[in-house]
Structures are given as C-alpha cells and as structure tokens.
Amino acid sequence: MVDRFEICSKKHCTGCGACVQVCAKGCISMEIDSEGFLYPIIDYSQCVSCNKCLKTCPQNSSVAKFDSTFYMVWHKSREILLKSSSGGVFTAFAEYVLAKKGVVYGVAHHPQAVYAFHVAVENANELDKLRKSKYYQSDTLLVFQEVRDHLRNGRWVLFTGTACQIAGLLNVLGNADKSKLLTMDVLCHGVTSSKVIKYYLTDMERIIGKKVTDFDFRIKIPKCGWTKSTKMRLHLSDNQCYVSDYDSDLFFSGFNENLFLRESCYNCFYCGRQRISDFTAADFWGIDSQSVTKEQLYNGISLLLVNSEKGNAIVQKLGQVMHIKPVDADTLIPRTSLALRHPCKRPQQRDIIFQNFAQYGYEATLKKLIPRHFAQVRQKKLFQFFIGERGYTWLKSVMGR
C-alpha cells in the first residue's frame, strides 16, 4: 500500500473525472460527498504511485488559453430555435460534425434519479436529449477515453461541457491528434449538485401537492419566448405542468445568489475572456433591442466566442445555417456574464447551507438565509399588480435598476 496523497485540494477539484480515466490500475472512482458533489476516491491498496492522476489533473497544471473573437449568432431554423435554450448554436455545430459521420458528446439527464451524465449521440434525431440547460453537474463517466478512441479511429468529435470538463478531456488526450476534435464550453455561472435539486423538488412537491416527474430549467413559452426564458417548468404526475419565473422560482433564488455552488466554482481557473475551447457558447443577455428584431428577441440569440484557428475556419462554413455577426467585446463584457470577468463570489451562507437544508428543508433555508430577496420579489409583484409589467419596466429604467 502506498502513502495516501491528495490529487488536488478539495476546494479546487472540479469533479471532471480526468484522474479516473487515466488510472491504469482502475483504482480511482468518483463518489458523491455529503453535499452531493462527485470527488475522486483512491483505493490505495491497488495504487502503484505512477502519479499519472497528479500530472493529468488540470488543476495541477496550466491549460493553454486563447484570445476570443465575439459573435452574435442564431440558427436560421425557427424550429431549432424554439427547441434550444437560446440561439441554437449547439445544434449548428452538432449537425456539422454528424454530417461528417462524427460523434457528438453532451449532457443528458435522468429526471427521476436526478442524475446528469455525458453521453454520445450519432444521429441528429437524438440531439434533443442534449439540448437545454442543466444547472447541476454531469458525470463524465469514461467518455474521455471514448473520445480518444474515436479520434484514433479518424472520426470527428464535438465535445460540449463546462470549461473545467474540457480541460480534463484535453489533459487526458495529451499529445493525441486533435485535428478532428471540436470543443465547446458553455459559459458557466457555476454548477450545483443533484442533492440540491432533490431538496428543491421535495419542497416543490409539498407546495404543489403533486409528484414531479421531470423538470426543465430553461424554457421558451408562448408570449414570453427567449427574453424571459429563465423559467423553471416542472412536469407533474397528472400530466400538467407548473411554471415559475426567474424571480420567484425557489431554485433560481438560491442559484443566482451563489448559495450552493461547487467549491471550485468560487475559485474557477477558466473565467475570463481567454478560453481553452475552440468555441464558447452563451446566452446573449443585454443585447441592444435596437440591434435585432422583436421576433428574434423572442426566438433567442446566442453569444459565440471563437477561440482557435480551427474554430474560426469552421464558423466561416456555417453561414448558410446560422446568422453570424461580429460584436465588440470591450463594449459587451461589462454588461454580460460575470464568467467573462471573474468567478462568482462565495457568500458566507455557503458555510452552513447544506446543514440548514438537512435541518429545515429547502424553502425554509432560503427564506432564512436570503430574506431580502423574497422581500424584493413581494415588492415587485405588488408594483406589477398596480402599474402592470410595462409600468414596472419603465419605473426600473427611471430608477436606474
């Protein structure tokens, strides 16, 4: 038995699974901790101290980063737009790779088990399972090894995930030929765990009085479309749906306050304008309403960062299926995602939130820890009741909020 060691510190471990996928002895596994996050566990009785896990872990070594070119993008198919979280950019690149008889990797989830996982797709009819945003972390299983095998066999691969997962993939691949590999990271606010989702769903079932059979974090619904698409939709056991908006939904109330993110998200190595993937995809929040039509604001718009020469060459080939327009990053960055600037700030409540979930439940914990948020939601609803949605929007613009 070798001496015990730490692959990387727990506060920096992203759970990417690279260490598992390079261990020749198979003595590392990913296991769920008390907060519901995956971390590596080593069977020291089988370990031979080859140190490959230490060398491959992207948190222990720098990963090459590249300057980005920014584009406003949306798919030209309205059908695909309405299936997508924003502008359908993922579908365009996925179909490009599938047309080359390639393989597309993305995140699917099992709603009953509350389990997100990476999976391969080789048919355009299966892309639906990879669309839409998942706000809890996926299990990469052994897909980095699968990607390596596909590349060795000369196949094209598109791999999508968070930047930290792509860093893990690139380190596992090492010096392998990556000429047919495309990587796309989703601009990431941070990830939560399946345990948080389970706490949330338990309380929502209590509030609604019905069992939840599935859930969608981001939807486009009639009269709202993309501009107000941060809505949670719960599918219920009686085949009905329960939809709650960005402000009042209990999940987003906690998520947007950074209350229960993975510890590494507060110390993210991959934020900023320089990126590690060929492409970075995000919602184009804050876009000037004078720059696009109302119809397009309804259908959805993506922000696409092109970060490599290979990526730039491919974008030029997709003009037939996507509207692509360069945008000024210096003007854009101050009013878009924090992930283009710095990691999320860790709130003090993060120290106690999981103990509170276990003791008080999800709803009671949030109302205890962020009472100001719920007071603001009540105030907003009161204003909207008296002056309407348009009046409230005008009032916010006048007050500079």
CSV table of C-alpha atoms in Angstrom, one decimal:
chain,number,residue,atom,x,y,z
A,1,MET,CA,0.0,0.0,0.0
A,2,VAL,CA,1.3,3.4,-0.9
A,3,ASP,CA,1.2,6.5,1.3
A,4,ARG,CA,-2.0,8.4,1.0
A,5,PHE,CA,-2.0,11.6,-1.1
A,6,GLU,CA,-4.4,14.2,-2.5
A,7,ILE,CA,-4.8,14.6,-6.3
A,8,CYS,CA,-5.6,18.2,-5.8
A,9,SER,CA,-7.2,20.2,-2.9
A,10,LYS,CA,-10.9,19.6,-2.4
A,11,LYS,CA,-11.7,23.3,-2.8
A,12,HIS,CA,-10.1,23.3,-6.3
A,13,CYS,CA,-11.3,19.8,-7.5
A,14,THR,CA,-13.9,20.3,-10.3
A,15,GLY,CA,-15.0,16.7,-10.4
A,16,CYS,CA,-14.0,16.5,-14.1
A,17,GLY,CA,-13.1,12.8,-13.7
A,18,ALA,CA,-9.8,13.0,-15.7
A,19,CYS,CA,-7.9,11.2,-12.9
A,20,VAL,CA,-10.3,8.3,-13.1
A,21,GLN,CA,-9.9,8.0,-16.8
A,22,VAL,CA,-6.1,7.9,-16.9
A,23,CYS,CA,-5.6,5.5,-14.0
A,24,ALA,CA,-4.1,2.2,-15.5
A,25,LYS,CA,-4.9,0.3,-12.4
A,26,GLY,CA,-8.5,1.5,-12.2
A,27,CYS,CA,-8.1,2.3,-8.5
A,28,ILE,CA,-9.8,5.7,-8.6
A,29,SER,CA,-13.6,6.2,-8.6
A,30,MET,CA,-15.8,9.2,-8.4
A,31,GLU,CA,-18.1,9.2,-5.3
A,32,ILE,CA,-20.7,11.6,-4.0
A,33,ASP,CA,-19.8,13.6,-0.9
A,34,SER,CA,-22.2,14.8,1.8
A,35,GLU,CA,-23.2,17.8,-0.4
A,36,GLY,CA,-24.0,15.7,-3.4
A,37,PHE,CA,-20.8,16.5,-5.5
A,38,LEU,CA,-18.5,14.0,-7.1
A,39,TYR,CA,-15.0,13.7,-5.9
A,40,PRO,CA,-12.3,11.1,-6.6
A,41,ILE,CA,-11.6,8.3,-4.1
A,42,ILE,CA,-8.4,6.3,-4.3
A,43,ASP,CA,-8.1,2.6,-3.5
A,44,TYR,CA,-4.6,2.9,-2.1
A,45,SER,CA,-4.2,-0.9,-1.9
A,46,GLN,CA,-4.2,-1.0,-5.7
A,47,CYS,CA,-2.2,2.2,-6.3
A,48,VAL,CA,1.3,1.9,-7.7
A,49,SER,CA,2.3,5.6,-7.3
A,50,CYS,CA,2.6,6.2,-11.0
A,51,ASN,CA,1.5,9.8,-10.4
A,52,LYS,CA,-0.4,9.9,-13.7
A,53,CYS,CA,-3.5,11.2,-11.9
A,54,LEU,CA,-1.5,14.1,-10.4
A,55,LYS,CA,0.0,15.0,-13.8
A,56,THR,CA,-3.3,14.8,-15.7
A,57,CYS,CA,-5.4,16.8,-13.2
A,58,PRO,CA,-5.9,20.2,-14.9
A,59,GLN,CA,-6.0,21.9,-11.6
A,60,ASN,CA,-2.3,21.0,-11.1
A,61,SER,CA,-1.1,22.4,-14.4
A,62,SER,CA,-1.9,25.3,-16.6
A,63,VAL,CA,-4.1,24.7,-19.7
A,64,ALA,CA,-3.4,26.7,-22.8
A,65,LYS,CA,-5.8,29.7,-23.3
A,66,PHE,CA,-6.6,31.7,-26.4
A,67,ASP,CA,-8.0,35.1,-27.2
A,68,SER,CA,-11.6,35.2,-28.3
A,69,THR,CA,-13.5,36.7,-31.2
A,70,PHE,CA,-17.1,37.6,-30.3
A,71,TYR,CA,-20.1,37.0,-32.4
A,72,MET,CA,-23.9,37.4,-32.2
A,73,VAL,CA,-25.4,34.2,-33.5
A,74,TRP,CA,-28.7,32.4,-34.1
A,75,HIS,CA,-29.8,29.4,-36.1
A,76,LYS,CA,-31.8,30.2,-39.2
A,77,SER,CA,-34.4,27.4,-38.4
A,78,ARG,CA,-37.1,28.7,-36.1
A,79,GLU,CA,-38.0,25.1,-35.2
A,80,ILE,CA,-34.5,24.6,-33.8
A,81,LEU,CA,-34.5,27.9,-32.1
A,82,LEU,CA,-37.7,27.1,-30.1
A,83,LYS,CA,-36.1,23.8,-29.1
A,84,SER,CA,-33.0,25.5,-27.8
A,85,SER,CA,-32.2,27.5,-24.7
A,86,SER,CA,-31.0,30.5,-26.7
A,87,GLY,CA,-29.9,30.8,-30.3
A,88,GLY,CA,-29.4,27.2,-31.3
A,89,VAL,CA,-25.7,27.4,-31.8
A,90,PHE,CA,-25.0,23.9,-30.4
A,91,THR,CA,-27.3,22.4,-33.0
A,92,ALA,CA,-25.4,24.0,-35.9
A,93,PHE,CA,-22.0,22.6,-34.8
A,94,ALA,CA,-23.5,19.2,-33.8
A,95,GLU,CA,-25.1,18.8,-37.2
A,96,TYR,CA,-21.8,19.8,-38.9
A,97,VAL,CA,-20.0,17.0,-37.1
A,98,LEU,CA,-22.8,14.5,-37.6
A,99,ALA,CA,-22.7,15.2,-41.3
A,100,LYS,CA,-19.1,14.0,-41.3
A,101,LYS,CA,-20.2,10.7,-39.7
A,102,GLY,CA,-18.8,12.0,-36.4
A,103,VAL,CA,-19.9,11.8,-32.7
A,104,VAL,CA,-21.4,14.5,-30.5
A,105,TYR,CA,-20.9,14.5,-26.7
A,106,GLY,CA,-23.2,16.5,-24.5
A,107,VAL,CA,-25.1,16.3,-21.2
A,108,ALA,CA,-28.4,14.3,-20.8
A,109,HIS,CA,-30.2,13.7,-17.6
A,110,HIS,CA,-32.4,11.2,-15.9
A,111,PRO,CA,-35.1,13.2,-14.1
A,112,GLN,CA,-36.4,10.5,-11.7
A,113,ALA,CA,-32.9,9.7,-10.5
A,114,VAL,CA,-31.9,13.4,-10.7
A,115,TYR,CA,-28.7,12.4,-12.4
A,116,ALA,CA,-26.9,14.3,-15.2
A,117,PHE,CA,-24.3,12.5,-17.3
A,118,HIS,CA,-22.3,12.8,-20.5
A,119,VAL,CA,-23.5,10.7,-23.4
A,120,ALA,CA,-22.6,10.3,-27.1
A,121,VAL,CA,-25.0,10.9,-30.0
A,122,GLU,CA,-24.5,9.8,-33.6
A,123,ASN,CA,-27.9,10.7,-35.0
A,124,ALA,CA,-29.5,14.2,-35.4
A,125,ASN,CA,-32.8,12.7,-34.1
A,126,GLU,CA,-31.1,12.2,-30.7
A,127,LEU,CA,-29.9,15.8,-30.2
A,128,ASP,CA,-33.0,16.7,-28.2
A,129,LYS,CA,-31.6,14.9,-25.2
A,130,LEU,CA,-28.5,17.2,-25.2
A,131,ARG,CA,-30.4,20.4,-25.8
A,132,LYS,CA,-31.5,22.7,-22.9
A,133,SER,CA,-29.5,23.9,-19.9
A,134,LYS,CA,-28.7,21.7,-17.0
A,135,TYR,CA,-27.7,23.5,-13.9
A,136,TYR,CA,-26.3,20.6,-11.9
A,137,GLN,CA,-23.0,18.9,-12.6
A,138,SER,CA,-22.8,16.0,-15.0
A,139,ASP,CA,-20.9,12.8,-14.5
A,140,THR,CA,-18.3,12.4,-17.3
A,141,LEU,CA,-18.1,8.6,-16.7
A,142,LEU,CA,-15.4,7.3,-19.1
A,143,VAL,CA,-16.3,9.4,-22.1
A,144,PHE,CA,-12.8,11.0,-22.3
A,145,GLN,CA,-11.5,7.5,-23.2
A,146,GLU,CA,-14.2,7.1,-25.7
A,147,VAL,CA,-13.3,10.4,-27.4
A,148,ARG,CA,-9.7,9.3,-27.5
A,149,ASP,CA,-10.7,6.1,-29.2
A,150,HIS,CA,-12.9,7.9,-31.8
A,151,LEU,CA,-10.0,10.2,-32.7
A,152,ARG,CA,-7.6,7.3,-33.1
A,153,ASN,CA,-10.1,5.8,-35.5
A,154,GLY,CA,-10.2,9.0,-37.6
A,155,ARG,CA,-13.7,10.2,-36.6
A,156,TRP,CA,-14.8,13.7,-35.9
A,157,VAL,CA,-15.9,14.5,-32.4
A,158,LEU,CA,-17.7,17.5,-30.9
A,159,PHE,CA,-17.4,17.6,-27.1
A,160,THR,CA,-19.5,20.1,-25.1
A,161,GLY,CA,-19.4,20.7,-21.4
A,162,THR,CA,-18.1,23.1,-18.8
A,163,ALA,CA,-14.7,24.6,-19.4
A,164,CYS,CA,-13.2,22.6,-16.5
A,165,GLN,CA,-14.5,19.3,-18.0
A,166,ILE,CA,-12.9,20.3,-21.3
A,167,ALA,CA,-9.7,21.0,-19.5
A,168,GLY,CA,-9.9,17.4,-18.1
A,169,LEU,CA,-10.5,16.0,-21.6
A,170,LEU,CA,-7.6,17.8,-23.2
A,171,ASN,CA,-5.2,16.6,-20.5
A,172,VAL,CA,-6.4,13.0,-20.9
A,173,LEU,CA,-5.8,13.3,-24.6
A,174,GLY,CA,-2.4,14.7,-24.1
A,175,ASN,CA,-0.4,14.6,-27.4
A,176,ALA,CA,-3.1,12.7,-29.3
A,177,ASP,CA,-4.1,14.0,-32.7
A,178,LYS,CA,-6.9,16.5,-32.1
A,179,SER,CA,-7.3,17.8,-35.6
A,180,LYS,CA,-10.8,16.3,-35.8
A,181,LEU,CA,-11.8,17.3,-32.3
A,182,LEU,CA,-14.1,20.3,-31.7
A,183,THR,CA,-14.6,21.5,-28.1
A,184,MET,CA,-17.4,23.9,-27.0
A,185,ASP,CA,-17.7,25.1,-23.4
A,186,VAL,CA,-20.9,26.6,-22.1
A,187,LEU,CA,-20.2,29.9,-20.4
A,188,CYS,CA,-20.7,28.9,-16.8
A,189,HIS,CA,-22.0,30.7,-13.7
A,190,GLY,CA,-21.2,27.6,-11.7
A,191,VAL,CA,-22.7,24.2,-11.0
A,192,THR,CA,-24.8,22.8,-8.2
A,193,SER,CA,-25.3,19.2,-7.1
A,194,SER,CA,-28.1,16.7,-7.6
A,195,LYS,CA,-28.6,16.8,-3.8
A,196,VAL,CA,-29.6,20.5,-4.0
A,197,ILE,CA,-32.1,19.6,-6.9
A,198,LYS,CA,-33.6,16.8,-4.8
A,199,TYR,CA,-34.1,19.2,-1.8
A,200,TYR,CA,-35.7,21.7,-4.1
A,201,LEU,CA,-38.0,19.1,-5.8
A,202,THR,CA,-39.1,17.7,-2.4
A,203,ASP,CA,-40.3,21.1,-1.3
A,204,MET,CA,-41.9,21.9,-4.6
A,205,GLU,CA,-43.9,18.6,-4.4
A,206,ARG,CA,-45.0,19.7,-0.9
A,207,ILE,CA,-46.0,23.2,-2.1
A,208,ILE,CA,-47.8,22.0,-5.3
A,209,GLY,CA,-49.2,18.8,-3.7
A,210,LYS,CA,-48.2,16.7,-6.7
A,211,LYS,CA,-45.3,14.5,-7.7
A,212,VAL,CA,-42.7,15.9,-10.1
A,213,THR,CA,-41.8,13.5,-12.9
A,214,ASP,CA,-39.5,15.8,-14.9
A,215,PHE,CA,-38.1,19.3,-14.8
A,216,ASP,CA,-36.7,21.9,-17.3
A,217,PHE,CA,-34.5,24.7,-16.1
A,218,ARG,CA,-34.9,26.9,-19.1
A,219,ILE,CA,-38.0,27.0,-21.4
A,220,LYS,CA,-39.4,29.2,-24.1
A,221,ILE,CA,-43.2,29.5,-23.7
A,222,PRO,CA,-45.8,31.5,-25.6
A,223,LYS,CA,-45.9,35.3,-25.1
A,224,CYS,CA,-42.5,35.1,-23.3
A,225,GLY,CA,-40.1,33.4,-25.6
A,226,TRP,CA,-36.3,33.8,-25.1
A,227,THR,CA,-36.1,37.2,-23.4
A,228,LYS,CA,-38.0,35.8,-20.4
A,229,SER,CA,-36.9,32.2,-20.8
A,230,THR,CA,-35.3,31.7,-17.4
A,231,LYS,CA,-38.3,29.9,-16.1
A,232,MET,CA,-38.5,26.5,-14.3
A,233,ARG,CA,-41.0,24.1,-15.7
A,234,LEU,CA,-42.0,21.1,-13.5
A,235,HIS,CA,-43.8,18.2,-15.2
A,236,LEU,CA,-46.3,16.7,-12.8
A,237,SER,CA,-47.7,13.2,-12.3
A,238,ASP,CA,-51.2,14.3,-13.6
A,239,ASN,CA,-49.6,15.3,-16.9
A,240,GLN,CA,-49.9,19.0,-16.0
A,241,CYS,CA,-47.0,21.5,-15.8
A,242,TYR,CA,-46.1,24.0,-13.2
A,243,VAL,CA,-44.1,27.0,-14.4
A,244,SER,CA,-42.4,29.6,-12.2
A,245,ASP,CA,-40.4,32.7,-13.3
A,246,TYR,CA,-36.9,33.8,-12.7
A,247,ASP,CA,-37.6,36.0,-9.7
A,248,SER,CA,-40.0,33.8,-7.7
A,249,ASP,CA,-38.7,30.3,-8.5
A,250,LEU,CA,-37.0,28.8,-5.5
A,251,PHE,CA,-34.2,27.1,-7.4
A,252,PHE,CA,-33.1,30.3,-9.2
A,253,SER,CA,-33.5,32.3,-6.0
A,254,GLY,CA,-30.6,30.3,-4.4
A,255,PHE,CA,-28.6,29.7,-7.5
A,256,ASN,CA,-28.3,33.3,-8.5
A,257,GLU,CA,-27.2,34.2,-5.0
A,258,ASN,CA,-24.3,31.6,-5.4
A,259,LEU,CA,-25.5,29.9,-2.3
A,260,PHE,CA,-24.8,26.2,-3.2
A,261,LEU,CA,-22.3,26.1,-6.0
A,262,ARG,CA,-19.4,23.6,-6.0
A,263,GLU,CA,-16.5,24.9,-4.0
A,264,SER,CA,-14.2,25.0,-7.1
A,265,CYS,CA,-16.7,27.4,-8.8
A,266,TYR,CA,-15.7,30.1,-6.4
A,267,ASN,CA,-12.1,29.6,-7.4
A,268,CYS,CA,-12.7,28.9,-11.1
A,269,PHE,CA,-9.5,28.8,-13.2
A,270,TYR,CA,-11.4,29.2,-16.5
A,271,CYS,CA,-13.2,32.5,-16.2
A,272,GLY,CA,-12.3,35.5,-18.4
A,273,ARG,CA,-12.0,36.5,-22.0
A,274,GLN,CA,-9.3,34.0,-22.8
A,275,ARG,CA,-10.8,30.5,-23.3
A,276,ILE,CA,-9.5,26.9,-23.6
A,277,SER,CA,-12.0,25.5,-26.0
A,278,ASP,CA,-12.5,26.0,-29.8
A,279,PHE,CA,-15.8,27.7,-29.0
A,280,THR,CA,-17.7,29.2,-26.0
A,281,ALA,CA,-21.4,29.5,-26.2
A,282,ALA,CA,-23.7,31.6,-24.0
A,283,ASP,CA,-27.0,33.5,-23.9
A,284,PHE,CA,-26.6,37.0,-25.4
A,285,TRP,CA,-28.2,38.8,-22.4
A,286,GLY,CA,-28.1,42.5,-22.5
A,287,ILE,CA,-28.2,42.8,-26.3
A,288,ASP,CA,-29.4,46.2,-27.6
A,289,SER,CA,-33.0,45.8,-28.6
A,290,GLN,CA,-32.4,48.2,-31.5
A,291,SER,CA,-29.9,45.7,-33.0
A,292,VAL,CA,-32.3,42.8,-33.7
A,293,THR,CA,-36.0,42.4,-34.4
A,294,LYS,CA,-38.6,41.7,-31.7
A,295,GLU,CA,-39.2,38.4,-33.4
A,296,GLN,CA,-35.5,37.4,-32.9
A,297,LEU,CA,-35.6,38.5,-29.3
A,298,TYR,CA,-38.5,36.1,-28.9
A,299,ASN,CA,-36.8,33.2,-30.7
A,300,GLY,CA,-33.4,33.5,-29.0
A,301,ILE,CA,-29.9,34.8,-29.5
A,302,SER,CA,-26.5,33.2,-28.6
A,303,LEU,CA,-23.2,34.8,-27.9
A,304,LEU,CA,-20.4,32.8,-29.5
A,305,LEU,CA,-16.8,33.1,-28.7
A,306,VAL,CA,-14.4,31.7,-31.3
A,307,ASN,CA,-11.2,30.8,-29.6
A,308,SER,CA,-9.0,28.9,-32.1
A,309,GLU,CA,-7.9,29.0,-35.8
A,310,LYS,CA,-9.7,25.7,-36.3
A,311,GLY,CA,-12.8,27.2,-34.8
A,312,ASN,CA,-12.6,30.2,-36.9
A,313,ALA,CA,-12.3,28.1,-40.1
A,314,ILE,CA,-15.4,26.1,-39.2
A,315,VAL,CA,-17.5,29.2,-38.3
A,316,GLN,CA,-16.9,30.5,-41.8
A,317,LYS,CA,-18.5,27.4,-43.2
A,318,LEU,CA,-21.7,27.7,-41.2
A,319,GLY,CA,-23.1,30.9,-42.6
A,320,GLN,CA,-25.8,29.0,-44.5
A,321,VAL,CA,-27.4,27.7,-41.3
A,322,MET,CA,-26.5,30.5,-38.8
A,323,HIS,CA,-26.8,34.2,-38.8
A,324,ILE,CA,-23.3,35.4,-37.6
A,325,LYS,CA,-22.4,38.9,-36.8
A,326,PRO,CA,-19.2,40.2,-35.1
A,327,VAL,CA,-19.7,42.2,-31.9
A,328,ASP,CA,-17.4,44.4,-29.9
A,329,ALA,CA,-16.2,42.5,-26.8
A,330,ASP,CA,-15.0,45.6,-25.0
A,331,THR,CA,-18.5,47.1,-25.1
A,332,LEU,CA,-20.2,43.7,-24.4
A,333,ILE,CA,-18.2,42.3,-21.5
A,334,PRO,CA,-19.2,44.8,-18.8
A,335,ARG,CA,-22.9,44.0,-19.3
A,336,THR,CA,-22.9,40.3,-19.8
A,337,SER,CA,-22.0,37.2,-17.8
A,338,LEU,CA,-19.6,37.6,-14.8
A,339,ALA,CA,-17.9,34.5,-16.1
A,340,LEU,CA,-16.2,36.6,-18.7
A,341,ARG,CA,-14.6,38.6,-15.9
A,342,HIS,CA,-14.1,36.7,-12.7
A,343,PRO,CA,-15.5,33.7,-10.7
A,344,CYS,CA,-18.7,34.0,-8.6
A,345,LYS,CA,-18.2,35.4,-5.1
A,346,ARG,CA,-18.6,32.9,-2.3
A,347,PRO,CA,-21.2,34.0,0.1
A,348,GLN,CA,-20.8,33.5,3.9
A,349,GLN,CA,-24.0,31.5,3.9
A,350,ARG,CA,-22.3,28.8,1.9
A,351,ASP,CA,-20.7,27.6,5.1
A,352,ILE,CA,-24.0,26.5,6.6
A,353,ILE,CA,-26.4,26.0,3.8
A,354,PHE,CA,-26.2,22.2,3.5
A,355,GLN,CA,-26.7,21.7,7.2
A,356,ASN,CA,-29.7,24.0,7.0
A,357,PHE,CA,-31.1,22.1,4.1
A,358,ALA,CA,-30.9,18.9,6.1
A,359,GLN,CA,-32.5,20.5,9.2
A,360,TYR,CA,-35.1,22.9,7.8
A,361,GLY,CA,-35.7,21.9,4.2
A,362,TYR,CA,-35.1,23.9,1.0
A,363,GLU,CA,-37.7,26.6,1.1
A,364,ALA,CA,-37.3,27.5,4.8
A,365,THR,CA,-33.5,27.6,4.4
A,366,LEU,CA,-33.6,30.1,1.6
A,367,LYS,CA,-36.1,32.3,3.4
A,368,LYS,CA,-33.9,32.2,6.4
A,369,LEU,CA,-30.6,33.0,4.6
A,370,ILE,CA,-31.8,35.5,1.9
A,371,PRO,CA,-34.9,37.2,3.3
A,372,ARG,CA,-34.1,40.4,1.4
A,373,HIS,CA,-34.5,38.6,-2.0
A,374,PHE,CA,-38.0,37.4,-1.0
A,375,ALA,CA,-38.9,40.9,0.2
A,376,GLN,CA,-37.9,42.3,-3.2
A,377,VAL,CA,-39.9,39.7,-5.0
A,378,ARG,CA,-43.0,40.6,-3.0
A,379,GLN,CA,-42.4,44.3,-3.7
A,380,LYS,CA,-42.0,43.7,-7.4
A,381,LYS,CA,-45.3,41.7,-7.6
A,382,LEU,CA,-47.1,44.5,-5.7
A,383,PHE,CA,-45.8,47.1,-8.1
A,384,GLN,CA,-46.7,44.9,-11.1
A,385,PHE,CA,-50.2,44.4,-9.7
A,386,PHE,CA,-50.8,48.2,-9.5
A,387,ILE,CA,-48.9,49.5,-12.5
A,388,GLY,CA,-48.5,46.5,-14.8
A,389,GLU,CA,-45.4,44.8,-16.4
A,390,ARG,CA,-44.7,47.7,-18.7
A,391,GLY,CA,-45.1,50.3,-16.0
A,392,TYR,CA,-42.7,48.3,-13.7
A,393,THR,CA,-40.1,48.1,-16.5
A,394,TRP,CA,-40.4,51.8,-17.1
A,395,LEU,CA,-40.0,52.5,-13.4
A,396,LYS,CA,-36.9,50.4,-13.2
A,397,SER,CA,-35.3,52.2,-16.1
A,398,VAL,CA,-36.1,55.6,-14.5
A,399,MET,CA,-34.6,54.5,-11.2
A,400,GLY,CA,-31.6,53.0,-12.9
A,401,ARG,CA,-32.2,49.5,-11.7
